[in-house]
Amino acid sequence: MKIYASPHAPAPVRDESIYTNLAVTRFNDFPAEQPAFIDAATGRVISREDWHHLTHQMAWGLRSGFARLGGVGSLERGDVAMIFSPNSLAWPIMLFGGFAAGLCMTLANSSYTPRELEHQWTDSGAKVVFVHPALLPVVLEMFKNLDFDLTAARRRIIIADWPARDPISNDYIRMQDLLYKGRFFMEEKFPGELANETALLCYSSGTTGKPKGVMTTHRNLTALLPMVDISYPNLHEPNPVMLGSLPFYHIYGVFKLLHFPFIRGIPVVIMQKFDITDACKWIEKYKVTQMLVVPPMCLLFTHHPAVDKYNISSLRLMLSGAAPLGAPLVMAMCTRFKNAGADFALIQGYGLTETSPTTHLLPAEDFVRKVGSVGPLLPNLEARLVVEDVQEAAAGEPGELWLRGPSIMKGYLNNPEATANSITPDGWFKTGDIAIVDEEGYYTIVDRRKELIKYKGFQVPPAELESVLLEHPEIVDVAVIGVVDEAEATELPKAYVVHKTGLQFHEEQAFGLAVQEWIKPRVARHKYLRGGVVTIEAIPKSAAGKILRRQLRERAKLEFAS
Ligand code: 4UV
């Protein structure tokens, strides 16, 4: 068995919960009055000290205040709380307040429809939901579908309206009502107690099927912080500032924007959602030095006029992840940023929800020399490249990337079968991605073995779209694949459907367009069938009934070419 080690020296790992790690062990690494989080639009700041107080208060609010205010009983250690909100200053308070209270936090995509939210609510066994005021109708619709009357629904909702008071009905418990009344910190007396419990429950489809709850433990997060700290470039800037432009409900954003900058003492300027003009405006205003992106965001930087309108010369580092970043885009960015200072680097990272997430980071000094690579393994991780689940790939040849180390998830919630299919008994996690490693130990992701489609870095599980499409009265069979759109630097979901009675050639286009519209109210925006809908006679399948997706992908290339 060929096991690849990390070139880095081992990172010291502490066996403690993530909240203890940040609020106790690492807290005094930087001055308490230093800004930790800044709201881009209002300029309001949460200092490290504010964060400390507010999260202790939030924990008390969740454990004691919530029940007193008429919430659904008291919240206990291990209970699941959902966050359903776009990025906001409330996030670091709800998330870490939840951790301090010993709760497990499940993060929902803020563009989910009620049915998507319902899957996560039910599957995770959530007891309460923090909801942004603008998303309240989605949550109420979900509760209605679950046969909760309004009174029962209200007992499970916390309005995430901190710091402003949203002018909605007083009938709801608000975040504000849970703060300023008491303090709580679950591990005050026994700091290691929570380490092996689930801290985060993000959803991922893994290698196959529908979204599953990924059990990320406190230990996973605490272990990953020093691993990333060693590998992430240190720019030795006097005043580092990071732009919080990725969604916090995705593992990439929640870890790299709400956890990691805290141990580096980097303030994060929080954007509610990414917009290129706003991003340039905030880079100028807050003298942002670093930001995290997904490739389609990079692409906007190469041609959008806002980049010339604002002074973004403070920007020295961009980290791209969640989807492949090709050489042409890196080169186009270099041209675009040539005036941004000699030190500008656009590096690439790789990770998965199941690996908490980061496993590879490209050093800044290598971003041109090793363009296309995701860099070496982080410390404390081991890798294998495996062909067809059994044999090791020959040197320099591609194989499925298997990973082992302290940041691999505990498993999928209530799904021992999926867990056993993705983690071997000796701890190897199968990523479903195909990689090669060069003689210097730098990895490049070259293909994907699993079904997953990625639209602008967001997961689109084909199985989920297929089951929605099968509800269409005229569709009897379906397969969804991803097609590459170079112009947008992303994949697009494309459906092949079998019509109940068959269609005349001239009817097919109209039917395809109708299906694209039909799916819109049923799924989040990133799952729209932007790659099109094609009617075919039969879905190609193996003798065992498995969809032959590779065949469809080949077919799609020809359709695109013609
Ligand atoms: O589960 P998920 O949605 O998770 C992510 C996490 C991404 C990152 C990226 C860089 C970081 O530094 C970090 O902390 C987190 O996207 O999707 C996992 C799948 O996304 C694809 C790959 O197929 C994974 O299995 N993917 C992620 N990064 C890359 C990538 C990449 N750099 N190149 C190609 N594919």
CSV table of N, CA, C and O in Angstrom, one decimal, residues 370-446:
chain,number,residue,atom,x,y,z
A,370,LYS,N,3.2,26.2,-10.1
A,370,LYS,CA,2.3,25.0,-10.0
A,370,LYS,C,0.9,25.3,-10.3
A,370,LYS,O,0.0,24.8,-9.7
A,371,VAL,N,0.7,26.2,-11.3
A,371,VAL,CA,-0.7,26.6,-11.6
A,371,VAL,C,-1.6,25.3,-11.9
A,371,VAL,O,-1.1,24.4,-12.6
A,372,GLY,N,-2.8,25.3,-11.4
A,372,GLY,CA,-3.7,24.2,-11.6
A,372,GLY,C,-3.7,23.2,-10.5
A,372,GLY,O,-4.6,22.5,-10.2
A,373,SER,N,-2.6,23.3,-9.7
A,373,SER,CA,-2.5,22.3,-8.6
A,373,SER,C,-3.2,22.9,-7.3
A,373,SER,O,-3.3,24.1,-7.1
A,374,VAL,N,-3.6,21.9,-6.4
A,374,VAL,CA,-4.2,22.4,-5.2
A,374,VAL,C,-3.1,22.3,-4.0
A,374,VAL,O,-3.4,22.6,-2.9
A,375,GLY,N,-1.9,22.0,-4.4
A,375,GLY,CA,-0.8,22.0,-3.4
A,375,GLY,C,-0.6,20.7,-2.7
A,375,GLY,O,-1.3,19.7,-3.0
A,376,PRO,N,0.3,20.8,-1.7
A,376,PRO,CA,0.5,19.6,-0.9
A,376,PRO,C,-0.5,19.3,0.1
A,376,PRO,O,-1.3,20.2,0.4
A,377,LEU,N,-0.5,18.1,0.7
A,377,LEU,CA,-1.4,17.8,1.8
A,377,LEU,C,-1.1,18.6,3.1
A,377,LEU,O,0.0,18.9,3.4
A,378,LEU,N,-2.2,19.0,3.8
A,378,LEU,CA,-2.0,19.6,5.0
A,378,LEU,C,-1.3,18.7,6.1
A,378,LEU,O,-1.4,17.5,5.9
A,379,PRO,N,-0.7,19.3,7.1
A,379,PRO,CA,-0.1,18.4,8.1
A,379,PRO,C,-1.1,17.5,8.7
A,379,PRO,O,-2.3,17.7,8.7
A,380,ASN,N,-0.6,16.4,9.3
A,380,ASN,CA,-1.5,15.4,10.0
A,380,ASN,C,-2.4,14.6,9.1
A,380,ASN,O,-3.2,13.8,9.6
A,381,LEU,N,-2.3,14.8,7.8
A,381,LEU,CA,-3.1,14.0,6.9
A,381,LEU,C,-2.2,13.0,6.1
A,381,LEU,O,-1.1,13.3,5.8
A,382,GLU,N,-2.9,11.9,5.7
A,382,GLU,CA,-2.2,11.0,4.8
A,382,GLU,C,-3.1,10.8,3.6
A,382,GLU,O,-4.4,11.0,3.7
A,383,ALA,N,-2.5,10.4,2.5
A,383,ALA,CA,-3.3,10.2,1.3
A,383,ALA,C,-3.0,8.9,0.6
A,383,ALA,O,-1.8,8.4,0.7
A,384,ARG,N,-3.9,8.3,-0.2
A,384,ARG,CA,-3.7,7.2,-1.1
A,384,ARG,C,-4.4,7.6,-2.4
A,384,ARG,O,-5.4,8.3,-2.4
A,385,LEU,N,-3.9,7.1,-3.5
A,385,LEU,CA,-4.5,7.2,-4.8
A,385,LEU,C,-4.9,5.8,-5.2
A,385,LEU,O,-4.0,5.0,-5.5
A,386,VAL,N,-6.2,5.5,-5.3
A,386,VAL,CA,-6.7,4.2,-5.5
A,386,VAL,C,-7.5,4.0,-6.8
A,386,VAL,O,-8.3,4.9,-7.1
A,387,VAL,N,-7.2,2.9,-7.5
A,387,VAL,CA,-7.9,2.7,-8.7
A,387,VAL,C,-9.0,1.6,-8.5
A,387,VAL,O,-8.7,0.5,-7.9
A,388,GLU,N,-10.2,1.9,-8.9
A,388,GLU,CA,-11.3,0.9,-8.8
A,388,GLU,C,-11.5,0.3,-7.4
A,388,GLU,O,-11.7,-0.9,-7.3
A,389,ASP,N,-11.3,1.1,-6.4
A,389,ASP,CA,-11.5,0.7,-5.0
A,389,ASP,C,-10.5,-0.4,-4.5
A,389,ASP,O,-10.6,-0.8,-3.4
A,390,VAL,N,-9.6,-0.8,-5.3
A,390,VAL,CA,-8.7,-1.9,-4.8
A,390,VAL,C,-7.2,-1.6,-4.9
A,390,VAL,O,-6.5,-1.8,-4.0
A,391,GLN,N,-6.8,-1.1,-6.1
A,391,GLN,CA,-5.3,-1.2,-6.2
A,391,GLN,C,-4.8,0.3,-6.3
A,391,GLN,O,-5.5,1.2,-6.7
A,392,GLU,N,-3.5,0.4,-5.9
A,392,GLU,CA,-2.9,1.7,-5.9
A,392,GLU,C,-2.6,2.2,-7.3
A,392,GLU,O,-2.2,1.3,-8.1
A,393,ALA,N,-2.7,3.5,-7.6
A,393,ALA,CA,-2.3,4.0,-8.9
A,393,ALA,C,-0.8,4.0,-9.0
A,393,ALA,O,-0.1,4.2,-8.0
A,394,ALA,N,-0.3,3.8,-10.2
A,394,ALA,CA,1.1,3.8,-10.4
A,394,ALA,C,1.6,5.2,-10.2
A,394,ALA,O,0.8,6.2,-10.4
A,395,ALA,N,2.9,5.4,-10.0
A,395,ALA,CA,3.5,6.7,-9.7
A,395,ALA,C,3.1,7.7,-10.9
A,395,ALA,O,3.3,7.3,-12.0
A,396,GLY,N,2.6,8.8,-10.5
A,396,GLY,CA,2.2,9.8,-11.5
A,396,GLY,C,0.9,9.6,-12.2
A,396,GLY,O,0.4,10.4,-13.0
A,397,GLU,N,0.3,8.4,-11.9
A,397,GLU,CA,-1.0,8.1,-12.6
A,397,GLU,C,-2.2,8.6,-11.7
A,397,GLU,O,-2.0,8.6,-10.5
A,398,PRO,N,-3.3,8.8,-12.4
A,398,PRO,CA,-4.5,9.2,-11.6
A,398,PRO,C,-5.1,8.1,-10.8
A,398,PRO,O,-5.1,6.9,-11.2
A,399,GLY,N,-5.7,8.5,-9.6
A,399,GLY,CA,-6.4,7.5,-8.8
A,399,GLY,C,-7.4,8.3,-7.9
A,399,GLY,O,-7.3,9.5,-7.8
A,400,GLU,N,-8.3,7.5,-7.3
A,400,GLU,CA,-9.3,8.2,-6.4
A,400,GLU,C,-8.5,8.6,-5.2
A,400,GLU,O,-7.8,7.8,-4.6
A,401,LEU,N,-8.7,9.8,-4.7
A,401,LEU,CA,-8.0,10.4,-3.6
A,401,LEU,C,-8.7,9.9,-2.3
A,401,LEU,O,-9.9,10.1,-2.1
A,402,TRP,N,-8.0,9.1,-1.5
A,402,TRP,CA,-8.4,8.7,-0.2
A,402,TRP,C,-7.6,9.4,0.9
A,402,TRP,O,-6.4,9.6,0.7
A,403,LEU,N,-8.3,9.8,1.9
A,403,LEU,CA,-7.6,10.7,2.9
A,403,LEU,C,-7.8,10.1,4.3
A,403,LEU,O,-8.9,9.6,4.6
A,404,ARG,N,-6.8,10.3,5.2
A,404,ARG,CA,-7.0,9.9,6.6
A,404,ARG,C,-6.4,10.9,7.5
A,404,ARG,O,-5.3,11.5,7.2
A,405,GLY,N,-7.0,11.2,8.6
A,405,GLY,CA,-6.4,12.2,9.6
A,405,GLY,C,-7.5,12.7,10.5
A,405,GLY,O,-8.7,12.3,10.4
A,406,PRO,N,-7.1,13.6,11.4
A,406,PRO,CA,-8.0,14.0,12.5
A,406,PRO,C,-9.1,14.9,12.1
A,406,PRO,O,-10.0,15.2,12.9
A,407,SER,N,-9.1,15.4,10.8
A,407,SER,CA,-10.2,16.3,10.4
A,407,SER,C,-11.3,15.6,9.6
A,407,SER,O,-12.2,16.2,9.1
A,408,ILE,N,-11.2,14.2,9.4
A,408,ILE,CA,-12.2,13.5,8.7
A,408,ILE,C,-13.5,13.4,9.6
A,408,ILE,O,-13.4,13.0,10.8
A,409,MET,N,-14.6,13.6,9.0
A,409,MET,CA,-15.9,13.5,9.8
A,409,MET,C,-16.1,12.2,10.5
A,409,MET,O,-15.5,11.2,10.2
A,410,LYS,N,-17.0,12.3,11.5
A,410,LYS,CA,-17.3,11.1,12.2
A,410,LYS,C,-18.2,10.1,11.4
A,410,LYS,O,-18.1,8.9,11.5
A,411,GLY,N,-18.9,10.7,10.5
A,411,GLY,CA,-19.8,9.8,9.6
A,411,GLY,C,-21.0,10.6,9.2
A,411,GLY,O,-21.1,11.8,9.5
A,412,TYR,N,-21.9,10.0,8.4
A,412,TYR,CA,-23.2,10.6,8.0
A,412,TYR,C,-24.2,10.3,9.1
A,412,TYR,O,-24.3,9.1,9.5
A,413,LEU,N,-25.0,11.3,9.4
A,413,LEU,CA,-26.0,11.2,10.5
A,413,LEU,C,-27.0,10.1,10.2
A,413,LEU,O,-27.6,10.1,9.1
A,414,ASN,N,-27.3,9.2,11.1
A,414,ASN,CA,-28.3,8.1,10.9
A,414,ASN,C,-28.1,7.4,9.6
A,414,ASN,O,-29.1,7.0,9.0
A,415,ASN,N,-26.9,7.2,9.1
A,415,ASN,CA,-26.8,6.5,7.9
A,415,ASN,C,-25.5,5.7,7.9
A,415,ASN,O,-24.5,6.0,7.2
A,416,PRO,N,-25.5,4.6,8.7
A,416,PRO,CA,-24.3,3.8,8.8
A,416,PRO,C,-23.9,3.2,7.4
A,416,PRO,O,-22.7,3.0,7.2
A,417,GLU,N,-24.9,3.0,6.5
A,417,GLU,CA,-24.5,2.4,5.3
A,417,GLU,C,-23.7,3.3,4.4
A,417,GLU,O,-22.6,3.0,3.9
A,418,ALA,N,-24.1,4.6,4.3
A,418,ALA,CA,-23.4,5.6,3.6
A,418,ALA,C,-22.0,5.8,4.2
A,418,ALA,O,-21.0,6.0,3.6
A,419,THR,N,-22.0,5.8,5.6
A,419,THR,CA,-20.7,6.0,6.3
A,419,THR,C,-19.8,4.9,5.9
A,419,THR,O,-18.6,5.1,5.6
A,420,ALA,N,-20.2,3.6,6.0
A,420,ALA,CA,-19.4,2.5,5.7
A,420,ALA,C,-18.9,2.5,4.3
A,420,ALA,O,-17.8,2.0,3.9
A,421,ASN,N,-19.7,3.0,3.4
A,421,ASN,CA,-19.3,3.1,2.0
A,421,ASN,C,-18.3,4.2,1.7
A,421,ASN,O,-17.6,4.2,0.7
A,422,SER,N,-18.2,5.1,2.6
A,422,SER,CA,-17.2,6.2,2.3
A,422,SER,C,-16.0,6.2,3.3
A,422,SER,O,-15.0,6.8,2.9
A,423,ILE,N,-16.1,5.5,4.4
A,423,ILE,CA,-14.9,5.4,5.3
A,423,ILE,C,-14.6,4.0,5.5
A,423,ILE,O,-15.4,3.2,6.0
A,424,THR,N,-13.3,3.6,5.2
A,424,THR,CA,-13.0,2.2,5.4
A,424,THR,C,-12.8,1.9,6.9
A,424,THR,O,-12.6,2.8,7.6
A,425,PRO,N,-12.8,0.6,7.2
A,425,PRO,CA,-12.6,0.3,8.7
A,425,PRO,C,-11.3,0.8,9.2
A,425,PRO,O,-11.2,1.1,10.4
A,426,ASP,N,-10.2,1.0,8.4
A,426,ASP,CA,-9.0,1.6,8.9
A,426,ASP,C,-8.9,3.1,8.7
A,426,ASP,O,-7.8,3.7,8.7
A,427,GLY,N,-10.1,3.7,8.5
A,427,GLY,CA,-10.1,5.2,8.6
A,427,GLY,C,-9.9,6.0,7.3
A,427,GLY,O,-9.8,7.2,7.3
A,428,TRP,N,-9.8,5.3,6.1
A,428,TRP,CA,-9.6,6.0,4.9
A,428,TRP,C,-10.9,6.6,4.4
A,428,TRP,O,-11.9,5.8,4.1
A,429,PHE,N,-11.0,7.9,4.1
A,429,PHE,CA,-12.2,8.5,3.6
A,429,PHE,C,-12.0,8.6,2.0
A,429,PHE,O,-11.0,9.1,1.6
A,430,LYS,N,-13.0,8.1,1.3
A,430,LYS,CA,-13.0,8.1,-0.2
A,430,LYS,C,-13.6,9.4,-0.7
A,430,LYS,O,-14.8,9.6,-0.5
A,431,THR,N,-12.8,10.2,-1.3
A,431,THR,CA,-13.3,11.6,-1.7
A,431,THR,C,-14.2,11.5,-2.9
A,431,THR,O,-15.0,12.4,-3.1
A,432,GLY,N,-14.1,10.5,-3.7
A,432,GLY,CA,-14.8,10.5,-5.0
A,432,GLY,C,-14.2,11.4,-6.1
A,432,GLY,O,-14.7,11.5,-7.2
A,433,ASP,N,-13.1,12.0,-5.8
A,433,ASP,CA,-12.4,12.8,-6.7
A,433,ASP,C,-11.1,12.1,-7.2
A,433,ASP,O,-10.5,11.4,-6.5
A,434,ILE,N,-10.8,12.3,-8.5
A,434,ILE,CA,-9.6,11.7,-9.1
A,434,ILE,C,-8.5,12.7,-9.1
A,434,ILE,O,-8.7,13.9,-9.5
A,435,ALA,N,-7.3,12.3,-8.6
A,435,ALA,CA,-6.2,13.2,-8.4
A,435,ALA,C,-4.9,12.6,-9.0
A,435,ALA,O,-4.8,11.3,-9.1
A,436,ILE,N,-4.0,13.4,-9.3
A,436,ILE,CA,-2.6,12.9,-9.5
A,436,ILE,C,-1.7,13.7,-8.5
A,436,ILE,O,-2.0,14.8,-8.1
A,437,VAL,N,-0.5,13.1,-8.2
A,437,VAL,CA,0.4,13.8,-7.4
A,437,VAL,C,1.8,13.7,-8.1
A,437,VAL,O,2.1,12.7,-8.7
A,438,ASP,N,2.5,14.9,-8.1
A,438,ASP,CA,3.7,14.9,-8.8
A,438,ASP,C,4.9,14.6,-7.8
A,438,ASP,O,4.7,14.3,-6.6
A,439,GLU,N,6.1,14.6,-8.4
A,439,GLU,CA,7.2,14.1,-7.6
A,439,GLU,C,7.5,15.0,-6.4
A,439,GLU,O,8.2,14.7,-5.4
A,440,GLU,N,7.0,16.3,-6.4
A,440,GLU,CA,7.2,17.2,-5.3
A,440,GLU,C,6.1,17.1,-4.3
A,440,GLU,O,6.1,17.8,-3.3
A,441,GLY,N,5.1,16.2,-4.5
A,441,GLY,CA,4.0,16.0,-3.6
A,441,GLY,C,2.9,17.0,-3.7
A,441,GLY,O,2.1,17.3,-2.8
A,442,TYR,N,2.8,17.6,-4.9
A,442,TYR,CA,1.7,18.6,-5.2
A,442,TYR,C,0.6,17.8,-5.9
A,442,TYR,O,0.8,17.1,-6.9
A,443,TYR,N,-0.6,18.0,-5.5
A,443,TYR,CA,-1.8,17.3,-6.0
A,443,TYR,C,-2.5,18.2,-7.0
A,443,TYR,O,-2.6,19.4,-6.9
A,444,THR,N,-3.1,17.5,-8.0
A,444,THR,CA,-4.0,18.2,-9.0
A,444,THR,C,-5.2,17.3,-9.1
A,444,THR,O,-5.1,16.1,-9.2
A,445,ILE,N,-6.4,18.0,-8.9
A,445,ILE,CA,-7.7,17.2,-9.1
A,445,ILE,C,-8.0,17.2,-10.6
A,445,ILE,O,-8.1,18.3,-11.2
A,446,VAL,N,-8.1,16.0,-11.1
A,446,VAL,CA,-8.2,15.9,-12.6
A,446,VAL,C,-9.6,15.5,-13.0
A,446,VAL,O,-10.0,15.7,-14.2
